[in-house]
mmCIF file of C-alpha atoms in Angstrom:
data_model
loop_
_atom_site.group_PDB
_atom_site.id
_atom_site.type_symbol
_atom_site.label_atom_id
_atom_site.label_comp_id
_atom_site.label_asym_id
_atom_site.label_seq_id
_atom_site.Cartn_x
_atom_site.Cartn_y
_atom_site.Cartn_z
ATOM 1 C CA MET A 1069 -28.852 -3.052 -45.916
ATOM 2 C CA LYS A 1070 -32.366 -3.904 -46.698
ATOM 3 C CA SER A 1071 -33.060 -7.604 -47.727
ATOM 4 C CA LEU A 1072 -33.647 -8.185 -51.061
ATOM 5 C CA LYS A 1073 -36.990 -9.178 -52.791
ATOM 6 C CA LEU A 1074 -35.949 -9.109 -56.366
ATOM 7 C CA VAL A 1075 -38.863 -9.570 -58.352
ATOM 8 C CA ALA A 1076 -37.489 -12.696 -60.502
ATOM 9 C CA MET A 1077 -36.094 -15.879 -59.268
ATOM 10 C CA PRO A 1078 -35.000 -16.656 -62.952
ATOM 11 C CA ALA A 1079 -37.802 -16.403 -65.522
ATOM 12 C CA ILE A 1080 -37.003 -19.514 -67.328
ATOM 13 C CA LEU A 1081 -36.659 -21.493 -64.016
ATOM 14 C CA VAL A 1082 -40.005 -19.870 -63.040
ATOM 15 C CA LEU A 1083 -41.734 -21.535 -65.821
ATOM 16 C CA ALA A 1084 -40.140 -24.743 -65.558
ATOM 17 C CA LEU A 1085 -40.568 -25.204 -62.075
ATOM 18 C CA THR A 1086 -44.402 -24.145 -62.119
ATOM 19 C CA ALA A 1087 -44.923 -26.318 -65.304
ATOM 20 C CA LEU A 1088 -43.027 -29.483 -63.888
ATOM 21 C CA ALA A 1089 -43.513 -29.438 -60.154
ATOM 22 C CA ALA A 1090 -46.534 -31.247 -60.169
ATOM 23 C CA CYS A 1091 -46.089 -33.646 -63.236
ATOM 24 C CA VAL A 1092 -42.678 -34.656 -63.810
ATOM 25 C CA THR A 1093 -41.218 -37.673 -61.795
ATOM 26 C CA THR A 1094 -38.083 -39.774 -63.018
ATOM 27 C CA GLY A 1095 -40.702 -41.926 -64.498
ATOM 28 C CA ASP A 1096 -42.252 -40.004 -66.675
ATOM 29 C CA LEU A 1097 -39.559 -39.018 -69.339
ATOM 30 C CA GLN A 1098 -39.776 -41.003 -72.693
ATOM 31 C CA ARG A 1099 -36.331 -42.260 -73.869
ATOM 32 C CA PRO A 1100 -34.448 -39.793 -75.717
ATOM 33 C CA LYS A 1101 -33.404 -40.089 -79.277
ATOM 34 C CA SER A 1102 -30.286 -37.910 -79.261
ATOM 35 C CA ASP A 1103 -27.943 -35.977 -76.628
ATOM 36 C CA LYS A 1104 -30.059 -32.762 -77.311
ATOM 37 C CA ASP A 1105 -33.227 -34.558 -76.215
ATOM 38 C CA ALA A 1106 -31.334 -36.221 -73.230
ATOM 39 C CA ALA A 1107 -30.464 -32.505 -72.075
ATOM 40 C CA ILE A 1108 -33.664 -31.272 -72.241
ATOM 41 C CA ALA A 1109 -34.912 -34.330 -70.188
ATOM 42 C CA ASN A 1110 -32.340 -33.796 -67.797
ATOM 43 C CA VAL A 1111 -32.880 -29.931 -67.428
ATOM 44 C CA LYS A 1112 -36.349 -30.844 -66.799
ATOM 45 C CA LEU A 1113 -35.583 -33.353 -64.401
ATOM 46 C CA GLY A 1114 -32.979 -31.367 -62.515
ATOM 47 C CA VAL A 1115 -35.276 -28.320 -62.300
ATOM 48 C CA ALA A 1116 -38.039 -30.543 -60.643
ATOM 49 C CA TYR A 1117 -35.447 -31.895 -58.064
ATOM 50 C CA MET A 1118 -34.323 -28.470 -57.382
ATOM 51 C CA GLN A 1119 -37.848 -27.116 -56.491
ATOM 52 C CA GLN A 1120 -38.602 -30.235 -54.239
ATOM 53 C CA GLY A 1121 -34.992 -29.390 -52.539
ATOM 54 C CA ASN A 1122 -32.788 -32.110 -53.511
ATOM 55 C CA LEU A 1123 -30.043 -29.922 -54.670
ATOM 56 C CA ALA A 1124 -27.747 -33.308 -55.118
ATOM 57 C CA LEU A 1125 -29.675 -34.855 -57.960
ATOM 58 C CA ALA A 1126 -30.406 -31.375 -59.267
ATOM 59 C CA LYS A 1127 -27.088 -30.772 -59.494
ATOM 60 C CA GLU A 1128 -26.179 -34.333 -61.087
ATOM 61 C CA LYS A 1129 -28.998 -34.086 -63.656
ATOM 62 C CA LEU A 1130 -28.161 -30.330 -64.633
ATOM 63 C CA GLU A 1131 -24.340 -30.873 -65.198
ATOM 64 C CA ARG A 1132 -24.908 -34.136 -67.232
ATOM 65 C CA ALA A 1133 -27.453 -31.915 -69.288
ATOM 66 C CA GLU A 1134 -24.841 -29.140 -69.799
ATOM 67 C CA LYS A 1135 -22.063 -32.088 -71.015
ATOM 68 C CA GLN A 1136 -25.004 -33.321 -73.166
ATOM 69 C CA ASP A 1137 -25.640 -30.158 -74.879
ATOM 70 C CA PRO A 1138 -23.574 -27.233 -73.952
ATOM 71 C CA LYS A 1139 -25.412 -24.888 -76.078
ATOM 72 C CA ASN A 1140 -28.920 -25.644 -74.336
ATOM 73 C CA LEU A 1141 -29.367 -22.166 -72.940
ATOM 74 C CA GLU A 1142 -31.860 -23.600 -70.063
ATOM 75 C CA ALA A 1143 -29.069 -26.125 -68.743
ATOM 76 C CA HIS A 1144 -26.939 -22.833 -68.104
ATOM 77 C CA THR A 1145 -29.648 -20.599 -66.224
ATOM 78 C CA SER A 1146 -30.604 -23.437 -64.226
ATOM 79 C CA LEU A 1147 -26.977 -24.358 -62.945
ATOM 80 C CA ALA A 1148 -26.428 -20.684 -62.429
ATOM 81 C CA PHE A 1149 -29.456 -20.389 -60.107
ATOM 82 C CA LEU A 1150 -28.161 -23.571 -58.438
ATOM 83 C CA TYR A 1151 -25.044 -22.731 -58.128
ATOM 84 C CA GLU A 1152 -25.734 -19.658 -56.173
ATOM 85 C CA LYS A 1153 -27.918 -21.743 -53.889
ATOM 86 C CA LEU A 1154 -25.339 -23.689 -53.029
ATOM 87 C CA ASP A 1155 -23.236 -20.770 -52.286
ATOM 88 C CA LYS A 1156 -20.530 -21.348 -55.507
ATOM 89 C CA HIS A 1157 -20.478 -17.705 -56.756
ATOM 90 C CA GLU A 1158 -18.010 -18.203 -59.187
ATOM 91 C CA ASP A 1159 -19.291 -21.176 -60.821
ATOM 92 C CA ALA A 1160 -22.897 -19.344 -61.051
ATOM 93 C CA GLU A 1161 -21.513 -16.168 -62.880
ATOM 94 C CA LYS A 1162 -19.782 -18.575 -65.092
ATOM 95 C CA GLN A 1163 -22.993 -20.195 -66.229
ATOM 96 C CA TYR A 1164 -24.617 -16.779 -66.329
ATOM 97 C CA GLN A 1165 -22.190 -15.322 -68.942
ATOM 98 C CA THR A 1166 -22.139 -18.368 -70.999
ATOM 99 C CA ALA A 1167 -26.012 -18.017 -71.023
ATOM 100 C CA LEU A 1168 -25.549 -14.334 -71.957
ATOM 101 C CA LYS A 1169 -23.016 -15.523 -74.905
ATOM 102 C CA LEU A 1170 -25.210 -18.045 -76.060
ATOM 103 C CA GLN A 1171 -28.260 -15.348 -76.433
ATOM 104 C CA PRO A 1172 -26.738 -11.766 -76.099
ATOM 105 C CA ASP A 1173 -30.193 -10.358 -77.201
ATOM 106 C CA SER A 1174 -32.194 -12.172 -74.507
ATOM 107 C CA ALA A 1175 -33.676 -9.673 -72.167
ATOM 108 C CA ASP A 1176 -34.641 -12.739 -69.796
ATOM 109 C CA VAL A 1177 -31.148 -13.897 -69.274
ATOM 110 C CA ALA A 1178 -29.865 -10.123 -68.785
ATOM 111 C CA ASN A 1179 -32.613 -9.548 -66.193
ATOM 112 C CA ASN A 1180 -31.825 -12.813 -64.265
ATOM 113 C CA TYR A 1181 -28.058 -12.279 -64.407
ATOM 114 C CA ALA A 1182 -28.838 -8.489 -63.691
ATOM 115 C CA VAL A 1183 -30.618 -9.822 -60.253
ATOM 116 C CA TYR A 1184 -27.622 -12.442 -59.382
ATOM 117 C CA LEU A 1185 -24.952 -9.381 -59.952
ATOM 118 C CA CYS A 1186 -27.098 -7.392 -57.494
ATOM 119 C CA ARG A 1187 -27.148 -9.994 -55.096
ATOM 120 C CA SER A 1188 -23.938 -10.200 -55.110
ATOM 121 C CA GLY A 1189 -23.055 -6.609 -54.619
ATOM 122 C CA ASN A 1190 -22.338 -5.566 -58.108
ATOM 123 C CA VAL A 1191 -24.897 -3.081 -58.231
ATOM 124 C CA ASP A 1192 -23.721 -0.805 -61.248
ATOM 125 C CA ARG A 1193 -23.385 -3.769 -63.370
ATOM 126 C CA ALA A 1194 -26.840 -4.771 -62.417
ATOM 127 C CA ILE A 1195 -28.207 -1.830 -63.236
ATOM 128 C CA LYS A 1196 -26.693 -1.592 -66.741
ATOM 129 C CA LEU A 1197 -28.098 -5.203 -67.504
ATOM 130 C CA PHE A 1198 -31.375 -4.221 -65.846
ATOM 131 C CA ASP A 1199 -31.666 -1.180 -68.557
ATOM 132 C CA GLU A 1200 -30.463 -3.295 -71.513
ATOM 133 C CA ALA A 1201 -33.710 -5.823 -70.548
ATOM 134 C CA ALA A 1202 -35.980 -3.324 -70.063
ATOM 135 C CA LEU A 1203 -35.133 -1.219 -73.036
ATOM 136 C CA ASN A 1204 -35.587 -4.331 -74.880
ATOM 137 C CA LYS A 1205 -38.354 -4.019 -77.411
ATOM 138 C CA LEU A 1206 -38.988 -7.835 -77.484
ATOM 139 C CA TYR A 1207 -39.025 -8.088 -73.519
ATOM 140 C CA SER A 1208 -42.599 -8.947 -72.503
ATOM 141 C CA THR A 1209 -42.436 -7.717 -69.035
ATOM 142 C CA PRO A 1210 -40.054 -4.475 -68.948
ATOM 143 C CA TRP A 1211 -41.812 -3.387 -66.023
ATOM 144 C CA ALA A 1212 -40.133 -6.388 -64.076
ATOM 145 C CA ALA A 1213 -36.787 -5.340 -64.898
ATOM 146 C CA PHE A 1214 -37.492 -1.771 -64.030
ATOM 147 C CA THR A 1215 -38.776 -3.132 -60.702
ATOM 148 C CA ASN A 1216 -35.755 -5.003 -60.239
ATOM 149 C CA ALA A 1217 -33.535 -2.352 -60.668
ATOM 150 C CA GLY A 1218 -35.463 -0.319 -58.047
ATOM 151 C CA VAL A 1219 -35.497 -2.822 -55.381
ATOM 152 C CA CYS A 1220 -31.607 -3.049 -56.025
ATOM 153 C CA LEU A 1221 -31.047 0.504 -55.959
ATOM 154 C CA ARG A 1222 -32.890 0.842 -52.588
ATOM 155 C CA ALA A 1223 -31.303 -1.987 -51.056
ATOM 156 C CA ASN A 1224 -28.146 -0.169 -51.855
ATOM 157 C CA LYS A 1225 -28.941 3.099 -50.189
ATOM 158 C CA ARG A 1226 -29.867 4.613 -53.171
ATOM 159 C CA GLY A 1227 -33.560 5.631 -52.563
ATOM 160 C CA ALA A 1228 -33.782 8.334 -54.733
ATOM 161 C CA ASP A 1229 -32.499 6.736 -57.924
ATOM 162 C CA ALA A 1230 -34.930 3.726 -56.817
ATOM 163 C CA VAL A 1231 -37.832 5.971 -57.162
ATOM 164 C CA SER A 1232 -37.430 6.854 -60.580
ATOM 165 C CA TYR A 1233 -37.252 3.295 -61.613
ATOM 166 C CA LEU A 1234 -40.151 2.062 -59.736
ATOM 167 C CA ASP A 1235 -42.051 5.204 -61.198
ATOM 168 C CA HIS A 1236 -40.966 4.271 -64.759
ATOM 169 C CA ALA A 1237 -42.094 0.353 -64.011
ATOM 170 C CA LEU A 1238 -45.568 1.958 -63.183
ATOM 171 C CA MET A 1239 -46.099 4.072 -66.006
ATOM 172 C CA LEU A 1240 -45.625 0.917 -68.051
ATOM 173 C CA ARG A 1241 -47.935 -1.443 -65.677
ATOM 174 C CA PRO A 1242 -50.141 0.673 -63.355
ATOM 175 C CA ASN A 1243 -51.512 -2.501 -61.764
ATOM 176 C CA TYR A 1244 -47.964 -4.120 -61.159
ATOM 177 C CA ALA A 1245 -48.394 -4.803 -57.474
ATOM 178 C CA PRO A 1246 -44.790 -5.358 -56.488
ATOM 179 C CA ALA A 1247 -43.782 -1.776 -57.895
ATOM 180 C CA VAL A 1248 -46.831 -0.464 -56.135
ATOM 181 C CA LEU A 1249 -45.621 -1.931 -53.016
ATOM 182 C CA GLU A 1250 -41.785 -1.128 -53.423
ATOM 183 C CA LEU A 1251 -42.594 2.609 -54.238
ATOM 184 C CA GLY A 1252 -45.039 2.914 -51.402
ATOM 185 C CA ASP A 1253 -42.748 1.328 -48.711
ATOM 186 C CA LEU A 1254 -39.777 3.624 -50.102
ATOM 187 C CA GLN A 1255 -41.964 6.777 -50.325
ATOM 188 C CA LEU A 1256 -42.747 6.021 -46.446
ATOM 189 C CA GLU A 1257 -38.814 5.610 -45.869
ATOM 190 C CA LEU A 1258 -38.005 8.744 -47.822
ATOM 191 C CA GLY A 1259 -40.646 11.007 -45.539
ATOM 192 C CA HIS A 1260 -43.048 11.469 -48.102
ATOM 193 C CA PRO A 1261 -46.127 10.046 -46.829
ATOM 194 C CA GLU A 1262 -48.647 11.839 -48.949
ATOM 195 C CA ILE A 1263 -46.850 10.268 -51.996
ATOM 196 C CA ALA A 1264 -47.058 6.933 -50.710
ATOM 197 C CA GLN A 1265 -50.693 7.264 -50.132
ATOM 198 C CA GLN A 1266 -50.983 8.812 -53.701
ATOM 199 C CA VAL A 1267 -49.495 5.645 -54.999
ATOM 200 C CA VAL A 1268 -51.673 3.173 -52.923
ATOM 201 C CA ASP A 1269 -54.844 5.474 -54.001
ATOM 202 C CA ARG A 1270 -53.958 5.388 -57.668
ATOM 203 C CA TYR A 1271 -53.575 1.384 -57.503
ATOM 204 C CA LEU A 1272 -57.134 0.979 -55.666
ATOM 205 C CA ALA A 1273 -58.672 3.030 -58.395
ATOM 206 C CA LEU A 1274 -58.072 0.477 -61.102
ATOM 207 C CA GLY A 1275 -60.357 -1.787 -59.049
ATOM 208 C CA VAL A 1276 -57.516 -4.047 -57.753
ATOM 209 C CA ALA A 1277 -56.508 -4.354 -54.014
ATOM 210 C CA SER A 1278 -54.188 -6.478 -51.826
ATOM 211 C CA PRO A 1279 -53.888 -6.732 -48.194
ATOM 212 C CA GLU A 1280 -50.251 -5.555 -48.493
ATOM 213 C CA VAL A 1281 -51.035 -2.371 -50.545
ATOM 214 C CA LEU A 1282 -53.868 -1.494 -47.816
ATOM 215 C CA LEU A 1283 -51.439 -1.692 -45.070
ATOM 216 C CA ILE A 1284 -49.095 0.682 -46.959
ATOM 217 C CA GLY A 1285 -52.015 3.178 -47.371
ATOM 218 C CA VAL A 1286 -52.900 2.677 -43.154
ATOM 219 C CA ARG A 1287 -49.145 3.405 -42.612
ATOM 220 C CA ALA A 1288 -48.989 6.572 -44.858
ATOM 221 C CA ALA A 1289 -52.386 7.976 -43.275
ATOM 222 C CA ILE A 1290 -51.298 7.416 -39.944
ATOM 223 C CA VAL A 1291 -48.397 9.100 -40.365
ATOM 224 C CA ARG A 1292 -50.086 11.944 -42.026
ATOM 225 C CA GLY A 1293 -52.500 12.266 -39.138
ATOM 226 C CA ASP A 1294 -55.594 11.768 -41.556
ATOM 227 C CA ARG A 1295 -57.990 9.792 -39.578
ATOM 228 C CA GLY A 1296 -60.573 9.344 -42.522
ATOM 229 C CA ALA A 1297 -58.559 7.529 -44.947
ATOM 230 C CA THR A 1298 -56.972 5.506 -41.832
ATOM 231 C CA ASP A 1299 -60.380 4.541 -41.286
ATOM 232 C CA ASN A 1300 -61.317 3.814 -44.857
ATOM 233 C CA TYR A 1301 -57.960 1.566 -45.368
ATOM 234 C CA VAL A 1302 -58.510 -0.267 -42.054
ATOM 235 C CA ARG A 1303 -62.262 -1.105 -42.740
ATOM 236 C CA ARG A 1304 -61.679 -2.573 -46.390
ATOM 237 C CA LEU A 1305 -58.242 -4.463 -45.105
ATOM 238 C CA ARG A 1306 -60.561 -6.013 -42.153
ATOM 239 C CA ARG A 1307 -63.543 -6.630 -44.497
ATOM 240 C CA ASP A 1308 -61.891 -8.338 -47.327
ATOM 241 C CA TYR A 1309 -58.816 -9.683 -45.895
ATOM 242 C CA PRO A 1310 -59.552 -10.712 -42.417
ATOM 243 C CA ASN A 1311 -57.446 -13.549 -41.981
ATOM 244 C CA SER A 1312 -54.344 -11.794 -43.263
ATOM 245 C CA ALA A 1313 -51.202 -11.034 -41.427
ATOM 246 C CA GLN A 1314 -51.599 -7.559 -42.457
ATOM 247 C CA ALA A 1315 -55.070 -7.306 -40.446
ATOM 248 C CA ARG A 1316 -53.634 -9.206 -37.774
ATOM 249 C CA VAL A 1317 -51.089 -6.250 -37.256
ATOM 250 C CA LEU A 1318 -53.494 -3.580 -37.378
ATOM 251 C CA PRO A 1319 -53.908 -3.366 -33.539
ATOM 252 C CA GLN A 1320 -50.128 -2.740 -33.035
ATOM 253 C CA LEU A 1321 -50.587 0.336 -35.619
ATOM 254 C CA LEU A 1322 -53.666 2.093 -34.811
ATOM 255 C CA PRO A 1323 -52.626 3.157 -31.321
ATOM 256 C CA SER A 1324 -49.750 5.227 -32.912
ATOM 257 C CA MET A 1325 -52.463 6.851 -34.820
ATOM 258 C CA PRO A 1326 -51.426 10.992 -33.982
ATOM 259 C CA THR A 1327 -54.164 13.821 -33.321
ATOM 260 C CA ASN A 1328 -55.692 14.800 -36.540
ATOM 261 C CA GLN A 1329 -54.119 17.079 -38.303
ATOM 262 C CA GLY A 1330 -56.610 18.089 -40.531
ATOM 263 C CA GLY A 1331 -56.021 15.553 -43.336
ATOM 264 C CA THR A 1332 -59.066 13.605 -45.194
ATOM 265 C CA LYS A 1333 -59.207 11.244 -48.300
#
């Protein structure tokens, strides 16, 4: 099975960790005025400790927050992610289920729970939740849920089904790099280098680029025997990202370039 690279760690945690990592210390929080305030403070501390790698203190703060305010959604979703890191999968699932009961219409919670389910091997349940999240009109990033569904399906040997989800993600957000990378690599895996190259070229035509996407282009062009396209991608990769890991692997790829079969970019 392909290693899962799902787009989201839980969205709530992403926001909390990035916001708190640089600024929260144990002395930063004012004395709480109520149990709800105390829960909010402990969630912030717990998430900060989790990002620092202090899982014991994170567990203490988050479990305390859950007791102080059992309806605090962030406490449950943060605990779910922490329990998964601790391999306490039954406890993690209970936390996700509680979060979903607290906010049954939350696309964020549905997407995050689906990520967990896919990692746990519950693919059909995960896809159902990804669909619910993506089709929720209040969800601000439906393309992320579609991409997650595609990654999940591909990891479970359902590449053909994954293609439709990734295509849908890019219909909604053509410049969404995670979907571009996943779809390009998947089309190569499925033996469709010409489609992989089209995926790359559509992305580059938007005026955006990345070393990862350019390397997909290199790989696709090599398989097609398209020297012109290969030279173009290689030139851009070396010029714009000379110190990237992708530029460093080029010498390993280029000797495998087959005799030109007439393809041109």
